[in-house]
XYZ file of C-alpha atoms in Angstrom:
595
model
C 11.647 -4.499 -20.383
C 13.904 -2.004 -18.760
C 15.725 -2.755 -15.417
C 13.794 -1.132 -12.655
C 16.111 1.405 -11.035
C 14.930 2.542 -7.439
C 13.958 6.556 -7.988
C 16.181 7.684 -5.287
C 16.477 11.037 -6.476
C 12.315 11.540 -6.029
C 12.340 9.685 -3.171
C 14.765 12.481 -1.355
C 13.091 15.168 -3.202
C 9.796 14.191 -1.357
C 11.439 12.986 2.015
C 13.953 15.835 2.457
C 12.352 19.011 0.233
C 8.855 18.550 0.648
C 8.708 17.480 3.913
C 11.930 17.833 5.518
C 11.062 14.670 7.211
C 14.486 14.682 9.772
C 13.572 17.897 11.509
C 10.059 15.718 12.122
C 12.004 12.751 13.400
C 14.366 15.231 15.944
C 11.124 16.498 17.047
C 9.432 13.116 18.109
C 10.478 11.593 21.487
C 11.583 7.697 20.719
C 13.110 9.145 17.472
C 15.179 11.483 18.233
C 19.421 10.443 17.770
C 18.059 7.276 16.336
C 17.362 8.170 13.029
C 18.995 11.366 10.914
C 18.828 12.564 7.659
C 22.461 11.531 6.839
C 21.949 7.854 8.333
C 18.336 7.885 5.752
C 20.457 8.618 2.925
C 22.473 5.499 3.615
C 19.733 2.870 4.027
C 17.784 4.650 1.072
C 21.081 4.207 -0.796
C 21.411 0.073 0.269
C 17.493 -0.270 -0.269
C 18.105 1.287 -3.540
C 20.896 -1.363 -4.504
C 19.562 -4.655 -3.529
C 15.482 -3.958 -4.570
C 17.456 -3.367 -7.778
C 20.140 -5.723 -7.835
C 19.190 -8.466 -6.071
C 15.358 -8.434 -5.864
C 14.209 -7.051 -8.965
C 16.327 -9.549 -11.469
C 13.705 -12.600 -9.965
C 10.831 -10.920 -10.731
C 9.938 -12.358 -14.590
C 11.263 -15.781 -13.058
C 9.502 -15.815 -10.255
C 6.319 -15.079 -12.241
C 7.276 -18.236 -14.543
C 7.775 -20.455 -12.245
C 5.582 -19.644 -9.473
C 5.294 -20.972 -6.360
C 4.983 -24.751 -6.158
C 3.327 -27.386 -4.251
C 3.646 -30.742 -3.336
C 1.833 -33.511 -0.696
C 1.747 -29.959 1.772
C 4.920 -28.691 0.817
C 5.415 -25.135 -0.838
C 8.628 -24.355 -2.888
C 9.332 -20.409 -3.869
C 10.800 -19.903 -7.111
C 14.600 -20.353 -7.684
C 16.350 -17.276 -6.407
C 13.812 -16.677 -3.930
C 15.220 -18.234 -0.999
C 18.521 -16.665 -1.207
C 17.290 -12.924 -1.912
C 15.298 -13.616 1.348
C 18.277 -14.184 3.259
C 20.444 -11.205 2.092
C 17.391 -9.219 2.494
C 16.686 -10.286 6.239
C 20.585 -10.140 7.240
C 20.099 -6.493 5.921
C 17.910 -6.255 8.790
C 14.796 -5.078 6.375
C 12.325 -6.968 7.844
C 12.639 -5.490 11.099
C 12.629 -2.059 9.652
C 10.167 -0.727 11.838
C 9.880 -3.084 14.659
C 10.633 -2.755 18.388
C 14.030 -2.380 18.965
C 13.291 -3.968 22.487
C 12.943 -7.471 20.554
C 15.802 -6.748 17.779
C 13.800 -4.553 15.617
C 15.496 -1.406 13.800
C 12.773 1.315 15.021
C 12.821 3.166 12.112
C 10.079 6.079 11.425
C 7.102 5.324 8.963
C 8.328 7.870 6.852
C 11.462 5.915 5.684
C 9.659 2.789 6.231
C 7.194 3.849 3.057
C 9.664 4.477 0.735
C 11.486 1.190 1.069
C 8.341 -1.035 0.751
C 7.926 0.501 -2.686
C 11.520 0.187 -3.759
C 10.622 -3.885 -2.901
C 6.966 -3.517 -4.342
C 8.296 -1.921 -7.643
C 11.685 -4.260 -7.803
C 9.097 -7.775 -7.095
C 5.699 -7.781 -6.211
C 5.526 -11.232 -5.197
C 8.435 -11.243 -3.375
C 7.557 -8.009 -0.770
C 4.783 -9.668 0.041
C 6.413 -11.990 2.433
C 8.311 -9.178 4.382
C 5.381 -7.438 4.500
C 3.002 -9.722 6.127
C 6.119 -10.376 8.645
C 6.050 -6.908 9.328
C 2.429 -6.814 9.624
C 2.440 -9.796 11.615
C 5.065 -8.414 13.907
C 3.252 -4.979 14.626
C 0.261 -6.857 15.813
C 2.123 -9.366 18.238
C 4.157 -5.923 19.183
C 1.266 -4.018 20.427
C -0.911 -7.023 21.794
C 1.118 -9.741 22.595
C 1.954 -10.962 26.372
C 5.883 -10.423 27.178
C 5.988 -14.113 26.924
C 5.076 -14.346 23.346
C 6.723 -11.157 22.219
C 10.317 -12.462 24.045
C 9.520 -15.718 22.344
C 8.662 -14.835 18.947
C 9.685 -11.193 17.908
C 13.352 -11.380 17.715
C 13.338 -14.313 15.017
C 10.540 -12.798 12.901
C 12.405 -9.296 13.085
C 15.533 -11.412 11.868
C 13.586 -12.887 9.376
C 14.481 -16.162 10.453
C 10.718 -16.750 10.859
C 7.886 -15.023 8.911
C 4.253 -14.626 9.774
C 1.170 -14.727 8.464
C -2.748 -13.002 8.890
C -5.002 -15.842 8.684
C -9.230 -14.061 8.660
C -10.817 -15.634 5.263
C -12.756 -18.696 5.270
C -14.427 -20.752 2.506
C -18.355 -18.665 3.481
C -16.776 -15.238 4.505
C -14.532 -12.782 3.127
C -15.601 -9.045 4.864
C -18.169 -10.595 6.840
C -15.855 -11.770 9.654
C -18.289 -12.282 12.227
C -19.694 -15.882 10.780
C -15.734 -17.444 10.903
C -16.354 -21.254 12.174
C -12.547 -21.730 13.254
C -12.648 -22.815 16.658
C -10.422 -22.613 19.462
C -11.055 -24.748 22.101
C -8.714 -23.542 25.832
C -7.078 -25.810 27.295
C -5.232 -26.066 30.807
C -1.836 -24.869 30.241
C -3.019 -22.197 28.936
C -3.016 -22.950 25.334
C -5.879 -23.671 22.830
C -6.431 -25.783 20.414
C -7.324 -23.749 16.911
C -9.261 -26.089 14.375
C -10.967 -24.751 10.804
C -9.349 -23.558 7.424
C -8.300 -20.381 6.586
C -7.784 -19.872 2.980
C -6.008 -16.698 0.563
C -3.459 -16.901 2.843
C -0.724 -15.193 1.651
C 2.888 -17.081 2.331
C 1.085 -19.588 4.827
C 3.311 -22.094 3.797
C 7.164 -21.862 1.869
C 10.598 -22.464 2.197
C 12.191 -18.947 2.999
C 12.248 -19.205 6.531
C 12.605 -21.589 9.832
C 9.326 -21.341 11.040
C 5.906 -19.496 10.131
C 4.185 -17.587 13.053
C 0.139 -17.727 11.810
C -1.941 -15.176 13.522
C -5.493 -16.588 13.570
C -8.686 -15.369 13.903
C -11.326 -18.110 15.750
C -13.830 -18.123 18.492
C -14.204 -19.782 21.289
C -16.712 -22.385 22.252
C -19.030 -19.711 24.277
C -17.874 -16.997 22.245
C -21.100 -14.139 21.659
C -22.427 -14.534 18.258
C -20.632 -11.705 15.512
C -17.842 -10.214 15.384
C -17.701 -9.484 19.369
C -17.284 -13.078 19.618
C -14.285 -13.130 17.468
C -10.222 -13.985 19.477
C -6.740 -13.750 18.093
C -4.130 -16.526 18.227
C -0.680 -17.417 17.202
C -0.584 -20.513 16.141
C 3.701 -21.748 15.075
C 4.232 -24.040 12.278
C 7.065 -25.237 14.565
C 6.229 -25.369 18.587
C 8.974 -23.088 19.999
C 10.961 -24.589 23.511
C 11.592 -23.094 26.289
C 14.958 -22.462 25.232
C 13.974 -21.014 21.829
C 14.398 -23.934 19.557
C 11.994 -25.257 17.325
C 10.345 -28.308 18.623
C 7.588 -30.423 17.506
C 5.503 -29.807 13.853
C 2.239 -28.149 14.631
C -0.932 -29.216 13.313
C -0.995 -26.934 10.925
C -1.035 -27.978 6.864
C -1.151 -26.144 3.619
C -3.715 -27.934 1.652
C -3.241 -26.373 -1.277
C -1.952 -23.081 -3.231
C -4.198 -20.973 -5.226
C -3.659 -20.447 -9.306
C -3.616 -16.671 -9.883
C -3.640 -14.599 -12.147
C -0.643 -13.104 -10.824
C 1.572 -12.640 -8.328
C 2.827 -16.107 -9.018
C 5.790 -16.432 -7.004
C 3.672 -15.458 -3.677
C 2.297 -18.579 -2.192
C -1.357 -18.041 -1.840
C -2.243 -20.774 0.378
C -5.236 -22.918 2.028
C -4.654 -23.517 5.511
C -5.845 -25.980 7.354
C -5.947 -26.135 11.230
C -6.542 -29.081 13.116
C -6.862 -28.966 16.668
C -3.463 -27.051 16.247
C -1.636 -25.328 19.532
C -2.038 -21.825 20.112
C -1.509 -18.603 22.178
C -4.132 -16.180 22.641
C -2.944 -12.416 22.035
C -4.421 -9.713 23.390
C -8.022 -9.916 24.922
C -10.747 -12.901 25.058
C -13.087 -11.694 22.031
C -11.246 -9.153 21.411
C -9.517 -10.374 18.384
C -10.939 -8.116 15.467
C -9.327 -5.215 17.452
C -5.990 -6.778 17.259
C -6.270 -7.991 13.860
C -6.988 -4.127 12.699
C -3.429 -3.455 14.158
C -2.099 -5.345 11.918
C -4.593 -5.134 9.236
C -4.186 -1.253 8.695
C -0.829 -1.545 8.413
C -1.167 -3.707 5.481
C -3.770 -1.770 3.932
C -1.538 0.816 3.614
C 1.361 -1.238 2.534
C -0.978 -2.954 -0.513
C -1.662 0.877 -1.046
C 2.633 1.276 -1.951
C 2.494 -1.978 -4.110
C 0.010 0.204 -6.372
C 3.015 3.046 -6.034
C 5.477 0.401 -6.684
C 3.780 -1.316 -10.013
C 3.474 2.374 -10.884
C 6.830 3.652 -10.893
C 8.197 -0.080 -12.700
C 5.848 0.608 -15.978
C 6.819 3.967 -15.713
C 10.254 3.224 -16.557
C 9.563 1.095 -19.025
C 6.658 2.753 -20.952
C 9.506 6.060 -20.664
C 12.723 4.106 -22.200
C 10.208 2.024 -24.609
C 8.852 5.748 -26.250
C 12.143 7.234 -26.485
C 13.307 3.896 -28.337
C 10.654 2.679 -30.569
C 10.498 4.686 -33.768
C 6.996 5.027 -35.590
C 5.111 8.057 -37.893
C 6.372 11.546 -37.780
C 5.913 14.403 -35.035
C 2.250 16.306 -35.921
C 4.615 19.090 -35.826
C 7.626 17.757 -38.490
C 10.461 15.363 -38.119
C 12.513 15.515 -34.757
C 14.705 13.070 -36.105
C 14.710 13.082 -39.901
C 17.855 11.049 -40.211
C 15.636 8.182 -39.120
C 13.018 6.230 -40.997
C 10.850 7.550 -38.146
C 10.170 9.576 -34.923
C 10.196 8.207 -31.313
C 6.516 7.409 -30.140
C 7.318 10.007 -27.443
C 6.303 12.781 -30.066
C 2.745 11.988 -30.316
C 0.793 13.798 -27.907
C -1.274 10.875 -26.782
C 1.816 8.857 -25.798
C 2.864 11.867 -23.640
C -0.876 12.319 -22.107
C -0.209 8.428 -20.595
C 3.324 9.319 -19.886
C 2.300 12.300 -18.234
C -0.669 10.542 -16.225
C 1.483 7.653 -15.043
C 4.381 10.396 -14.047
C 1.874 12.763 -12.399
C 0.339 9.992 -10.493
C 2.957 7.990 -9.347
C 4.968 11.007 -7.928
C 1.731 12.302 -6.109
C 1.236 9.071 -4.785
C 4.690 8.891 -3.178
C 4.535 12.124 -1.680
C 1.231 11.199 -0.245
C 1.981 8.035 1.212
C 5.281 9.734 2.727
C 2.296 12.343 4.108
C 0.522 9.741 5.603
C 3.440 7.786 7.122
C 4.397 11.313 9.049
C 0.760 10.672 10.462
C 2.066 7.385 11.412
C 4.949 8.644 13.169
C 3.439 11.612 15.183
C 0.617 9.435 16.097
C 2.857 6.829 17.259
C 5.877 8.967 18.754
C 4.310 12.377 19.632
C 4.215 13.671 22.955
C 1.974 16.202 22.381
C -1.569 15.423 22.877
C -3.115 17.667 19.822
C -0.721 16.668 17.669
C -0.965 13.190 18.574
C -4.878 13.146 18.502
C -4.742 14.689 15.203
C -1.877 12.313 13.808
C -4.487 9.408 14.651
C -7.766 10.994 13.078
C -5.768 11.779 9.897
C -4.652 7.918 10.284
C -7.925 6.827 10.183
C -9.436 9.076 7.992
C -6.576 8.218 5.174
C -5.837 4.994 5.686
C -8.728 3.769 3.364
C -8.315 6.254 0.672
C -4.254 4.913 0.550
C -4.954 1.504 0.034
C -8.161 2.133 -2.671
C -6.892 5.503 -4.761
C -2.974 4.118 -4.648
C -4.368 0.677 -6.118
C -6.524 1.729 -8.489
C -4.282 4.520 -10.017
C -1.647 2.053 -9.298
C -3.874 -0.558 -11.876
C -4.763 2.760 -14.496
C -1.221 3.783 -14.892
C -0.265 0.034 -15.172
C -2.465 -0.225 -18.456
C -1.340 2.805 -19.512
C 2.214 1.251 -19.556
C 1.016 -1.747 -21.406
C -0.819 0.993 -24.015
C 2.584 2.598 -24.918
C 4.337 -0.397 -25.773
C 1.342 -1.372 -28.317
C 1.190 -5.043 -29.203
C 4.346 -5.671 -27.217
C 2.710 -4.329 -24.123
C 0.605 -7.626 -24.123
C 3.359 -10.170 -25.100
C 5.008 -11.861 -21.670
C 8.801 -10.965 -22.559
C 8.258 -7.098 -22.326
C 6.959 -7.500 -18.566
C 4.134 -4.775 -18.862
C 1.505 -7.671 -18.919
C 2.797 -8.996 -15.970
C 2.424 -5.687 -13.851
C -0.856 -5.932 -15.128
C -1.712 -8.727 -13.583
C 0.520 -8.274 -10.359
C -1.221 -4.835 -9.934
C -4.962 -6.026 -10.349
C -4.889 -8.008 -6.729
C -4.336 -4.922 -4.876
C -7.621 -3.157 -5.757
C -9.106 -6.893 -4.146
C -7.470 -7.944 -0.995
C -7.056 -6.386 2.237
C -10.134 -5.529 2.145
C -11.641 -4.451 -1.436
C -11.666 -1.259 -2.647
C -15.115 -1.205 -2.701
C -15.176 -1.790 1.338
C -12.214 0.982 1.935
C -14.498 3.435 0.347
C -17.268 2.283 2.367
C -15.407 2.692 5.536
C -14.284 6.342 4.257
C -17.650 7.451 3.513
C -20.047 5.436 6.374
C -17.506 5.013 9.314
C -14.860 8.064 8.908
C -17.125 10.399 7.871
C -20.544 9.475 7.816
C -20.360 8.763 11.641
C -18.814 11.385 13.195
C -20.737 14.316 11.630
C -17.135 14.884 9.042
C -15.355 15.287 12.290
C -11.721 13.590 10.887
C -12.290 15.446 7.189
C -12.548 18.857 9.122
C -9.214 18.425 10.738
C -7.401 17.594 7.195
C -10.016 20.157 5.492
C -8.491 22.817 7.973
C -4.796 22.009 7.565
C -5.283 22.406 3.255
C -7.235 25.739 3.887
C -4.185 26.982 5.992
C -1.704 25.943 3.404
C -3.963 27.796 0.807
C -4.312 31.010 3.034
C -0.597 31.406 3.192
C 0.616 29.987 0.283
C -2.474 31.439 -2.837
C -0.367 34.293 -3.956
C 1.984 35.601 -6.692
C 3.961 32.195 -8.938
C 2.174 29.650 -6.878
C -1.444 31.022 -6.949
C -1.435 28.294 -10.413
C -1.090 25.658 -8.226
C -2.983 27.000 -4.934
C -5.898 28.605 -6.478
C -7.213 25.187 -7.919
C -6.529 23.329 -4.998
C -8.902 25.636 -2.901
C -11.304 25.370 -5.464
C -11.148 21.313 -5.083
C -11.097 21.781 -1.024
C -14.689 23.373 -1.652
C -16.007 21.174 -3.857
C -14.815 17.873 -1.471
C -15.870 20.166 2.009
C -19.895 20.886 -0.064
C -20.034 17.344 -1.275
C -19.348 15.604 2.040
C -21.639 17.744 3.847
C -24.501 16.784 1.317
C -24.150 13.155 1.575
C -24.107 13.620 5.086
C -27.236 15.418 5.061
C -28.630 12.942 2.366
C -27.525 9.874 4.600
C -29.630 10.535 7.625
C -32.849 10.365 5.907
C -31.363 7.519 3.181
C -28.646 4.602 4.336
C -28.429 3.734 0.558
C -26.593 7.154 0.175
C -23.322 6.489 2.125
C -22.599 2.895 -0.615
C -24.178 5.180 -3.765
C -21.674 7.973 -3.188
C -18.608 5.873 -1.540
C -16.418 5.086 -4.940
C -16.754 8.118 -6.183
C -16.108 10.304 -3.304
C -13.270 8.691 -2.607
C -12.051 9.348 -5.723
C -12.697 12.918 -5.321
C -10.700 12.743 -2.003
C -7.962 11.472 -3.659
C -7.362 13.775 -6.563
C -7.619 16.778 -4.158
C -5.261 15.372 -1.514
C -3.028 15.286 -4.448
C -3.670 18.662 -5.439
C -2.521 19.652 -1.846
C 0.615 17.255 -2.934
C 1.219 18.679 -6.016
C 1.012 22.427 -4.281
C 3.621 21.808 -1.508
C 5.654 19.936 -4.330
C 5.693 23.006 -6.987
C 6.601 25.596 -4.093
C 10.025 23.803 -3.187
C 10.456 23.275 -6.905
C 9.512 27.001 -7.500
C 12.102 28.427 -5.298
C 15.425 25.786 -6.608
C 14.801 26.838 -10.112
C 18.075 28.836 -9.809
C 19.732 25.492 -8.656
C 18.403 23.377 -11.573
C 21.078 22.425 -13.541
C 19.712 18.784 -13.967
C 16.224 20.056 -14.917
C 14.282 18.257 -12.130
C 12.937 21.006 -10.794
C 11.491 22.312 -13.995
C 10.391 18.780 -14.877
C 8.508 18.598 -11.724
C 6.824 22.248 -12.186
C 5.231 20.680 -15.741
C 4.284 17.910 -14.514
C 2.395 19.965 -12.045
C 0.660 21.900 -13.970
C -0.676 18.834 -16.120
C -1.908 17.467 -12.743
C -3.489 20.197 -12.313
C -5.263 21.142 -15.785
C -5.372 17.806 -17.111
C -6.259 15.032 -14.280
C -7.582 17.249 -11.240
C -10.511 17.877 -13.217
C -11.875 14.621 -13.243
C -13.202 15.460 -9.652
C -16.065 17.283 -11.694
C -18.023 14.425 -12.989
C -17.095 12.170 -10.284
C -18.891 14.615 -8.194
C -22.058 14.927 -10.288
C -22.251 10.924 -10.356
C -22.105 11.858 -6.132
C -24.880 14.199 -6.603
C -27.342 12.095 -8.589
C -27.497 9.621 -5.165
C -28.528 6.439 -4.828
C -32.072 6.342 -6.923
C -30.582 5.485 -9.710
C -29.492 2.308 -8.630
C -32.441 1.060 -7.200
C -34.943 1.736 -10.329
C -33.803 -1.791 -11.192
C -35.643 -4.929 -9.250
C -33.039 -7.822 -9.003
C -34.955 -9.497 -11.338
C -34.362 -7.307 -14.093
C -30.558 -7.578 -14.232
């Protein structure tokens, strides 16, 4: 298994080249003089080095010894606790957070490409930054100045972590039958009783304290999901002078046995009559929770990048290594017994795949984290309103194409190492494994295409697709000539295809619910692989013109692997499309009976 090595050299390519992401950042009131190209560089740099050194070296551990419990308590596996701390004094849980409360305020846009470096160096590990984060953004934008004075400093220091409590035993996506209960009381306070369970890092020993935000409704709450509050409930009461008091009623019952992401406590929680703080509005909770739950849904989307990009690296150094047949073409190396696997074309088309969509994914999440940033910092009300419709329109397919290319490339991996792909030492088995949980949770992607299709398209008559429809067309009108028309010419071709399919469902739709859930998976799909056509355009036209400056061969490397994007995976859209077409009748012949 090959060390993972952070790929700062795409990363810059994508942040600085493609997307020249500091003259963005200069633009945007809030980040302008706090965050600069040069200053980027440096914290890519020191990401780079301890994902790498520090993080990445407890990742086959931590998957052997998995998180542990005992009588309530939950140990993290050896190494754990100490990465944690370098990685918090660092200041990289607080990357993005408030710098009113001690948080760093850095842009999206840098944000995405450390939370791979961490998602490809340790899967289980990010995870409990990330919910911190997550946890943070929510308290940040709903939160009473009480709370936030109280509780954001410590979590940005990562001195405390957080948590998103929402599943219970008899509901998963169906949040609107929850039975916790949160019963006011006259301070103020309420008392939160119920169990919450997949709750990722609800109980460990990384940090001081763990903040729990909690979804419950009160006694007289409306039936549904209007009836649904959020609350922060401490494992530690906090006094009035900051210090931790008194334990909370709140117990891990138990950790889950998965099949993988072992080192990340996956806990049940179990609340009884525990003290808590409502945040934000009286039934108003599921609002609040989306703050924070979009946030991860994009940030489950990276761990897909992340997986990616580790069995990348491996599957690459593996084929250049292992020696088996001869080239189709002759011997490459014919003072050996044998050529490298890399010579067989079928090795290269999973090379190529993993290559092509790992690099597309990380220039599309940094595309989507710009969305973040305008929609967040801008000043400007069009480009504001359409940094928030491209938000929600691309959240979902982030978190669902990212994941399950993420899982595809991740076999792929496994494939070129043969039999050694599925034996433990080698670590492609275990990115297997680590990758298959983020097609599941944070909402399945089964449900993010649903919410593409029904509630971000569907619903507003293809209103958010037109806006990102209109922005490829104007790339394509100025950019469909001369070298790049290669590139450009299928990408408009895809635009048409994605712009005549969504119209059709919605057409279909209106007369037929069961349309939006027949066509959902596969149109997302088909969104995907052309938002990475416009990727892979914008990518081979700064590649095009540095091809005097390519000593290295990066630029040329990045020009093939465009072009196998583009003739060898962008035409999948085709029969994804046609399986769109045929609609839903085909899976309702069948009476539940008959299955």
């Amino acid at each position: 298994m090959a060390d993972y090595k952070a790929p700062l050299r795409d990363i810059r390519f994508v942040l600085n080249e493609v997307f020249d992401a500091d003259t963005l950042w200069q633009s945007l009131p809030g980040l302008e003089g706090a965050i600069d190209a040069e200053t980027a560089d440096a914290m890519l740099e020191e990401a780079g080095k301890i994902t790498s050194q520090t993080i990445a070296p407890l990742n086959r551990s931590g998957d052997e010894e998995g998180a542990q419990w005992n009588d309530t308590v939950v140990t993290t596996p050896a190494g754990f606790k100490e990465a944690f701390k370098t990685y918090a004094e660092g200041g990289w849980v607080g990357l993005g957070g408030n710098p009113e409360y001690g948080g760093l305020g850095m842009p999206k846009t840098l944000g995405v490409q450390v939370e791979e470096m961490v998602y490809g160096a340790n899967n289980s590990f990010a995870l409990y930054p990330a919910l911190t984060a997550g946890c943070c953004l929510a308290l940040d934008a709903h939160g009473s100045e009480v709370l936030k004075q109280a509780y954001l400093p410590n979590m940005y220091a990562g001195v405390w972590s957080g948590t998103m409590c929402l599943t219970e035993p008899h509901c998963g996506t169906d949040l609107g039958i929850i039975r916790t209960k949160a019963v006011p009381e006259a301070d103020g306070s309420y008392l939160v009783s119920g169990t919450k369970i997949f709750i990722t890092g609800g109980e460990h020993d990384l940090t001081d304290n763990i903040i729990h935000m909690v979804l419950a409704k009160l006694p007289d709450a409306p039936a549904g999901p209007k009836g649904i509050s959020l609350f922060l409930v401490p494992k530690f009461m906090v006094n009035a002078d900051g210090s931790l008091g008194e334990r909370n009623t709140v117990t891990c019952g138990s950790i889950e046995h998965k099949m993988g992401i072992k080192g990340s406590a996956t806990c049940v929680m179990n609340f009884d009559a525990a003290r808590g703080y409502l945040v934000g509005e009286v039934n108003k909770g599921l609002n609040a929770m989306f703050t924070m739950m979009n946030y991860e849904r994009l940030s489950i989307g990276i761990q897909g990048i992340g997986c990616s990009e580790a069995s990348y690296q491996s599957a690459v150094d593996y084929a250049r290594e292992r020696i088996q047949s001869r080239a189709p073409t002759g011997a490459v190396q014919p003072e050996k017994a044998a050529d490298p696997i890399i010579v067989h074309p079928d090795v290269r088309r999973m090379l190529l795949t993993m290559k092509a969509m790992t690099e597309g994914s990380r220039a599309f999440s940094t595309y989507v984290g710009m969305q973040l940033d305008i929609s967040k910092y801008s000043d400007e009300p069009t480009a504001k309103k359409k940094g928030e419709d491209l938000v929600a329109l691309l959240t979902p397919v982030a978190k669902a194409f990212f994941t399950d290319i993420g899982f595809e490339n991740c076999v792929h991996g496994q494939q070129v190492f043969g039999g050694h792909g599925y034996i433990r030492e080698w670590g492609q088995e275990q990115l297997v494994r680590d990758a298959r949980i983020a097609q599941i949770y944070e909402g399945t992607n089964g449900i993010q295409a649903l919410d593409l299709m029904g509630r971000k398209t569907v619903a507003n008559g293809g209103a958010f697709f037109k806006v990102f429809a209109d922005e490829v067309r104007s790339f394509v009108a100025d950019n469909g000539a001369d070298e790049l028309a290669e590139f450009v010419q299928p990408l408009a071709k895809a635009l048409s295809n994605l712009e005549a399919l969504t119209a059709e469902v919605i057409e279909r739709s209106q007369s037929n619910p069961n349309e939006v859930g027949a066509a959902s998976v596969e149109y997302l799909h088909v969104f995907g692989y052309t938002a990475y056509a416009y990727m892979w355009a914008k990518m081979a036209k700064v590649a095009l013109a540095k091809m005097d400056a390519d000593a290295s061969g990066f630029y040329s490397a990045k020009l093939g692997t465009a072009r196998f994007f583009v003739k060898r995976l962008l035409p999948r859209i085709h029969s994804l499309s046609e399986s769109v077409r045929a609609g839903s009748d085909p899976l309702f012949e069948l009476d539940a009976s008959q299955f």
